[in-house]
Coordinates of C-alpha atoms and ligand atoms in Angstrom, one line a residue:
M6 CA 29.4 78.4 138.2
T7 CA 28.1 75.0 137.9
P8 CA 26.9 73.1 141.0
E9 CA 27.9 70.1 140.2
T10 CA 31.4 69.5 142.2
T11 CA 32.8 66.7 140.1
L12 CA 33.1 69.2 136.9
P13 CA 36.8 70.4 136.5
L14 CA 36.3 74.2 138.0
F15 CA 38.4 74.8 134.7
S16 CA 39.1 73.4 131.9
L17 CA 41.5 74.6 128.9
L18 CA 41.2 72.9 125.5
D19 CA 44.4 73.8 123.0
V20 CA 44.3 77.3 124.6
E21 CA 46.3 79.6 122.2
K22 CA 47.2 83.2 122.9
A23 CA 49.2 84.9 120.2
F24 CA 50.1 88.8 120.3
P25 CA 50.4 91.1 117.2
I26 CA 54.0 92.3 117.3
E27 CA 56.0 94.4 114.4
G28 CA 53.4 96.7 114.0
G29 CA 50.8 93.9 113.1
R30 CA 53.4 92.1 110.7
R31 CA 53.7 89.4 112.9
E32 CA 52.5 87.6 115.6
I33 CA 53.9 85.8 119.0
K34 CA 52.2 83.1 120.5
A35 CA 52.3 83.9 124.5
L36 CA 50.1 80.6 124.8
D37 CA 50.5 77.5 122.3
G38 CA 48.1 74.3 122.8
I39 CA 47.3 75.0 126.6
R40 CA 45.6 71.8 128.1
L41 CA 45.1 72.1 131.8
N42 CA 42.3 70.7 134.4
L43 CA 41.7 72.6 137.7
L44 CA 39.2 70.3 140.1
P45 CA 37.6 71.7 143.3
G46 CA 40.3 72.1 145.9
Q47 CA 43.0 71.2 143.8
S48 CA 46.7 73.3 144.4
L49 CA 48.0 73.7 141.2
A50 CA 51.2 75.6 140.4
L51 CA 52.3 77.7 137.2
V52 CA 56.1 77.1 137.3
G53 CA 58.8 78.8 134.8
E54 CA 61.3 81.0 133.7
S55 CA 60.1 84.8 133.0
G56 CA 58.5 85.1 129.8
S57 CA 56.9 81.6 129.5
G58 CA 53.5 83.0 129.4
K59 CA 52.5 82.4 133.4
S60 CA 50.6 85.4 133.9
T61 CA 48.8 85.0 130.4
L62 CA 47.7 82.3 131.1
V63 CA 46.4 83.2 134.3
R64 CA 44.4 86.8 132.8
V65 CA 43.0 84.3 130.1
M66 CA 41.6 81.9 132.9
L67 CA 40.2 84.5 134.3
G68 CA 38.6 86.1 131.4
L69 CA 41.0 89.1 131.4
E70 CA 42.1 88.4 127.9
A71 CA 40.5 86.0 125.1
P72 CA 41.9 83.0 124.0
T73 CA 43.3 83.6 120.3
N74 CA 42.3 79.9 119.5
G75 CA 40.8 76.9 122.3
R76 CA 38.2 76.9 125.1
V77 CA 38.0 77.6 128.4
L78 CA 35.4 76.0 130.1
V79 CA 34.3 77.4 133.9
G80 CA 32.4 74.1 134.8
S81 CA 30.3 73.4 131.9
A82 CA 29.7 77.0 130.8
E83 CA 31.9 78.6 127.8
L84 CA 34.3 81.6 129.9
G85 CA 33.5 83.7 126.7
S86 CA 30.3 83.4 126.2
M87 CA 28.8 83.6 130.1
D88 CA 25.2 86.0 131.0
T89 CA 25.5 88.2 133.6
A90 CA 24.4 86.5 136.4
Q91 CA 27.2 83.5 135.7
R92 CA 29.7 86.0 134.9
R93 CA 28.8 87.9 138.5
G94 CA 28.9 84.0 139.9
F95 CA 32.3 83.8 138.1
A96 CA 33.5 87.0 140.2
R97 CA 32.8 85.7 143.2
D98 CA 33.9 82.2 143.0
V99 CA 37.6 83.3 141.5
A100 CA 39.2 85.6 143.7
Y101 CA 42.6 87.2 142.3
I102 CA 45.8 87.5 143.9
Y103 CA 47.7 90.3 142.0
Q104 CA 51.4 90.2 141.3
D105 CA 51.7 93.9 142.7
A106 CA 49.6 93.6 145.8
R107 CA 50.2 96.9 146.7
G108 CA 48.9 98.6 143.8
S109 CA 45.6 96.7 143.8
L110 CA 44.9 97.7 146.9
N111 CA 43.0 101.3 146.7
P112 CA 45.2 103.7 148.8
R113 CA 41.9 106.2 150.2
M114 CA 40.6 103.0 151.9
D115 CA 41.6 101.5 155.0
V116 CA 42.2 98.0 155.6
A117 CA 38.1 97.7 157.4
A118 CA 37.0 99.0 154.0
L119 CA 38.7 97.5 151.8
L120 CA 37.8 93.8 153.1
A121 CA 34.3 95.1 153.5
E122 CA 34.1 95.9 149.8
P123 CA 34.0 92.5 148.4
I124 CA 31.3 91.4 151.7
R125 CA 28.4 94.0 149.9
L126 CA 29.8 93.6 146.6
H127 CA 28.4 90.0 146.5
A128 CA 25.9 90.6 149.6
L129 CA 27.8 88.2 151.4
R130 CA 26.4 89.1 154.5
A131 CA 24.0 91.4 156.4
E132 CA 25.5 95.3 157.2
R133 CA 25.5 94.7 160.9
E134 CA 27.9 91.6 160.9
I135 CA 30.4 92.8 158.2
D136 CA 32.6 94.7 161.4
G137 CA 32.5 90.9 162.7
R138 CA 33.3 89.0 159.5
V139 CA 36.4 91.8 158.8
D140 CA 37.8 90.9 162.3
E141 CA 37.7 86.9 161.2
L142 CA 39.2 87.9 158.1
L143 CA 42.1 89.6 160.1
A144 CA 42.5 86.7 162.0
Q145 CA 42.3 83.9 159.3
V146 CA 45.6 85.9 157.9
G147 CA 46.8 86.3 161.1
L148 CA 46.6 90.3 160.8
P149 CA 45.8 91.9 164.3
R150 CA 42.7 93.8 164.5
A151 CA 44.8 97.5 165.2
L152 CA 45.7 97.1 161.7
R153 CA 41.9 97.8 160.7
H154 CA 42.4 101.7 160.2
K155 CA 45.6 101.6 158.5
F156 CA 45.8 102.4 155.0
A157 CA 47.9 100.2 152.3
T158 CA 51.0 102.7 152.0
E159 CA 51.0 102.6 156.3
L160 CA 51.8 98.6 155.9
S161 CA 54.6 96.6 155.4
G162 CA 55.0 94.3 152.4
G163 CA 54.2 91.2 154.0
Q164 CA 50.9 93.0 155.9
V165 CA 50.0 94.3 152.2
R166 CA 50.2 90.9 150.7
R167 CA 48.2 89.2 154.1
V168 CA 45.8 91.8 153.1
A169 CA 45.2 91.1 149.4
V170 CA 44.4 87.7 150.4
A171 CA 41.9 88.0 153.0
R172 CA 40.5 90.7 150.1
A173 CA 40.3 87.3 148.6
L174 CA 39.2 85.2 151.2
A175 CA 36.3 87.4 151.6
C176 CA 34.2 86.5 148.4
E177 CA 34.5 82.9 149.6
P178 CA 35.5 81.8 146.6
R179 CA 36.3 78.6 145.0
V180 CA 39.4 79.5 143.7
I181 CA 41.9 81.9 144.2
V182 CA 44.5 82.1 141.4
A183 CA 47.7 84.1 142.8
D184 CA 50.6 85.6 140.1
E185 CA 54.2 85.5 142.2
S186 CA 52.3 86.4 146.1
V187 CA 55.3 85.9 147.8
A188 CA 58.2 87.2 145.6
G189 CA 60.0 89.8 146.5
L190 CA 59.9 89.3 149.9
D191 CA 62.6 88.3 152.8
V192 CA 62.9 84.9 153.2
S193 CA 61.2 85.0 156.6
V194 CA 58.1 86.9 155.7
Q195 CA 57.8 85.0 152.5
A196 CA 58.2 81.5 154.6
Q197 CA 55.5 82.7 156.5
L198 CA 53.0 83.7 154.2
L199 CA 53.7 80.3 152.6
N200 CA 52.8 78.6 155.6
L201 CA 49.5 81.2 155.2
L202 CA 48.6 79.8 152.5
R203 CA 49.2 76.2 152.6
D204 CA 47.2 76.2 155.7
L205 CA 44.0 78.3 154.1
Q206 CA 44.5 76.0 151.3
R207 CA 44.4 72.7 152.6
T208 CA 41.6 73.8 155.8
S209 CA 39.3 75.2 153.1
G210 CA 39.6 73.1 150.3
I211 CA 39.3 76.1 148.5
A212 CA 41.4 75.5 145.0
M213 CA 44.7 77.6 143.9
V214 CA 46.7 78.1 141.0
F215 CA 49.4 79.6 141.9
V216 CA 52.2 81.3 139.3
T217 CA 56.0 81.3 140.5
H218 CA 58.8 81.2 138.6
D219 CA 60.3 79.4 142.2
L220 CA 60.1 76.1 141.6
G221 CA 60.9 75.4 145.4
V222 CA 57.8 77.6 146.4
A223 CA 55.7 75.7 143.7
A224 CA 56.8 72.4 146.0
Y225 CA 56.2 73.4 149.2
L226 CA 53.0 74.9 148.4
C227 CA 50.8 72.8 145.5
E228 CA 50.3 69.4 145.2
E229 CA 50.0 69.3 141.4
V230 CA 52.3 71.2 139.0
A231 CA 52.5 72.8 135.7
V232 CA 56.2 73.5 134.2
M233 CA 55.7 75.9 131.6
Y234 CA 58.3 76.9 128.2
L235 CA 57.5 79.0 125.9
G236 CA 53.9 79.4 125.9
R237 CA 53.6 75.4 126.6
I238 CA 53.0 73.0 129.3
V239 CA 55.9 70.5 129.2
E240 CA 55.2 68.3 132.2
M241 CA 52.5 68.5 134.3
G242 CA 51.4 66.3 136.9
P243 CA 51.1 65.1 140.8
T244 CA 54.3 67.1 142.4
A245 CA 56.0 64.6 144.0
Q246 CA 56.0 62.3 141.6
I247 CA 57.9 65.2 139.1
L248 CA 60.4 65.7 141.9
Q249 CA 61.0 62.3 142.1
A250 CA 61.5 61.7 138.2
P251 CA 61.2 64.5 136.2
R252 CA 60.3 63.2 132.5
H253 CA 60.9 66.1 130.6
P254 CA 64.8 67.1 130.2
Y255 CA 63.5 71.2 130.8
T256 CA 62.2 70.0 134.7
R257 CA 65.4 68.1 135.4
A258 CA 67.2 71.1 134.7
L259 CA 64.8 72.8 136.4
M260 CA 65.5 70.6 139.3
K261 CA 69.0 71.0 139.4
A262 CA 69.1 74.7 140.0
F263 CA 66.3 73.7 142.4
P264 CA 65.5 75.3 145.0
R265 CA 65.7 78.6 143.3
F266 CA 65.7 79.2 139.0
D267 CA 65.2 83.6 139.0
S268 CA 69.1 84.0 139.3
P269 CA 71.4 82.4 136.6
L270 CA 70.5 78.9 134.7
A271 CA 73.8 78.8 133.4
V272 CA 74.9 75.4 135.7
S273 CA 72.3 73.0 134.1
L274 CA 70.8 75.1 131.3
Q275 CA 72.8 76.0 127.9
G276 CA 71.8 79.1 126.0
E277 CA 69.6 81.8 126.2
I278 CA 65.5 81.4 126.4
P279 CA 64.6 81.8 122.4
S280 CA 62.5 84.9 121.8
P281 CA 58.6 83.7 121.1
A282 CA 58.6 85.8 117.8
N283 CA 61.8 83.2 116.9
L284 CA 61.3 80.0 118.2
P285 CA 63.1 76.7 116.8
S286 CA 61.4 74.4 114.2
G287 CA 60.5 71.1 116.1
C288 CA 60.8 70.9 119.6
R289 CA 61.0 74.6 121.4
F290 CA 63.5 73.3 123.8
R291 CA 65.8 71.7 121.6
T292 CA 68.2 74.6 121.1
R293 CA 69.1 74.0 125.2
C294 CA 68.1 70.2 125.6
D295 CA 71.1 67.7 126.1
E296 CA 69.0 64.8 124.8
A297 CA 67.9 66.5 121.9
R298 CA 68.4 64.0 119.1
A299 CA 67.5 64.8 114.9
D300 CA 63.7 64.5 114.9
C301 CA 63.9 67.0 117.5
A302 CA 64.6 69.0 115.0
L303 CA 61.7 68.2 112.7
T304 CA 58.6 67.2 115.5
D305 CA 56.7 69.7 117.6
P306 CA 56.0 67.4 120.4
V307 CA 52.7 68.0 121.6
Q308 CA 51.8 67.8 125.4
S309 CA 50.6 64.3 126.1
L310 CA 49.4 61.6 128.8
L311 CA 52.3 59.6 129.6
D312 CA 51.2 57.6 132.9
G313 CA 48.6 57.6 134.6
R314 CA 48.2 61.6 135.1
R315 CA 51.9 63.0 133.9
H316 CA 51.8 64.9 131.0
V317 CA 55.2 65.6 128.9
A318 CA 55.4 67.4 125.6
C319 CA 59.1 65.7 124.8
L320 CA 59.8 63.2 121.7
H321 CA 62.1 61.4 124.3
P322 CA 60.7 61.7 128.4
L323 CA 63.6 61.1 130.4
A324 CA 63.3 57.3 131.7
V325 CA 62.4 56.5 135.4
A326 CA 65.3 55.2 137.4
A327 CA 64.4 51.4 138.5
Ligands
ADP29 N1 49.9 92.5 125.7 C1 50.7 91.4 125.1 N2 51.3 91.9 123.6 C2 52.7 91.2 123.3 N3 53.4 90.5 123.8 C3 52.6 89.9 125.0 C4 51.6 90.7 125.8 N4 51.9 90.4 127.5 C5 52.7 89.2 127.1 N5 53.0 89.2 126.2 C6 54.4 88.2 125.6 O1 54.1 87.0 126.0 C7 55.2 86.2 126.5 C8 54.6 85.5 127.7 O2 54.6 86.8 128.9 P1 54.2 86.3 130.3 O3 52.8 85.8 130.3 O4 54.3 87.9 131.0 O5 54.8 85.5 130.8 P2 55.8 84.9 132.3 O6 54.5 85.8 133.1 O7 55.8 83.6 132.5 O8 56.6 86.1 132.9 C9 56.3 87.0 127.1 O9 57.3 86.9 125.2 C10 55.5 88.6 126.5 O10 56.6 89.6 125.9
SF4_30 S1 62.1 66.7 122.1 FE1 63.7 66.3 122.1 S2 64.5 68.6 122.4 FE2 62.7 68.1 122.8 S3 62.8 68.4 125.1 FE3 62.2 66.3 123.8 S4 64.3 65.3 123.8 FE4 64.5 67.4 124.1
MG31 MG1 54.0 87.1 135.3

């Protein structure tokens, strides 16, 4: 990653990711025209229903999937054509917390070994300092020192996620990317973990990309939100502005289901989410949109800058109440 702090950490320029389906006879676009900048220290939530493309977007940003179109820049370097030294720097600068935190931890390593591994890998401390650094990391994520010699199988769900956060911090990254890191936890454990992530992010200045299907979680944790629908960012901007006055009908519908929209959406959203293999003509949201007009079936609205920092992909953005 480049040393210039003014450059975005990530710039995505019209990124598209298509997957072949039906034995290669057709394709679906899991991502379609994604434009996104992540600045140093920024916290960005990717929000959307299941299947909206959140995990694919994260995998493209991490270089685990190549985009089928568009560009992914890390600082000023093209992610797909980094040399070995740049790749090593990227692996340290961008830490990833997997959706399945338990499955991502080697079951044969105890907590101390799990935390020491990235420190050694990136040569961040002398050998004699590693033990002390492990203790520091445990303290930072609120885990007792006594857990050093436990294995992931012996830990609770909340403890496992904390270990995963500590492992991310061990790299001393500039960005932490976390996919559904609090999903499936008890509400109280979830709240503790969210508090931890929020404090870490605010005090450390590490940028964060947090994937969640829960708008409440997104609002609590992140200063910026990108709302995704069927592979596209339909609204993006400062969280406070979006919550106060959503400009995209989909965002408004999600907010009616606020703070959780992982359960049935019947109250605020009509119909089912279409399959990405059979997108409606024109605007992909039109089959469920209560603002749809005739032109919405003809023109596919692209993501465009609306007011200052707000991006919206809609032909008829909602008005801001006076
Ligand atoms: N490897 C793949 N092959 C084919 N389709 C995929 C693949 N990965 C994801 N998809 C499809 O892309 C869409 C977006 O998936 P995903 O990024 O996992 O969404 P989310 O994380 O928001 O639930 C879905 O329709 C999914 O079925
Ligand atoms: S373009 Fe039309 S259908 Fe799509 S979100 Fe806007 S108003 Fe609704
Ligand atoms: Mg996902």
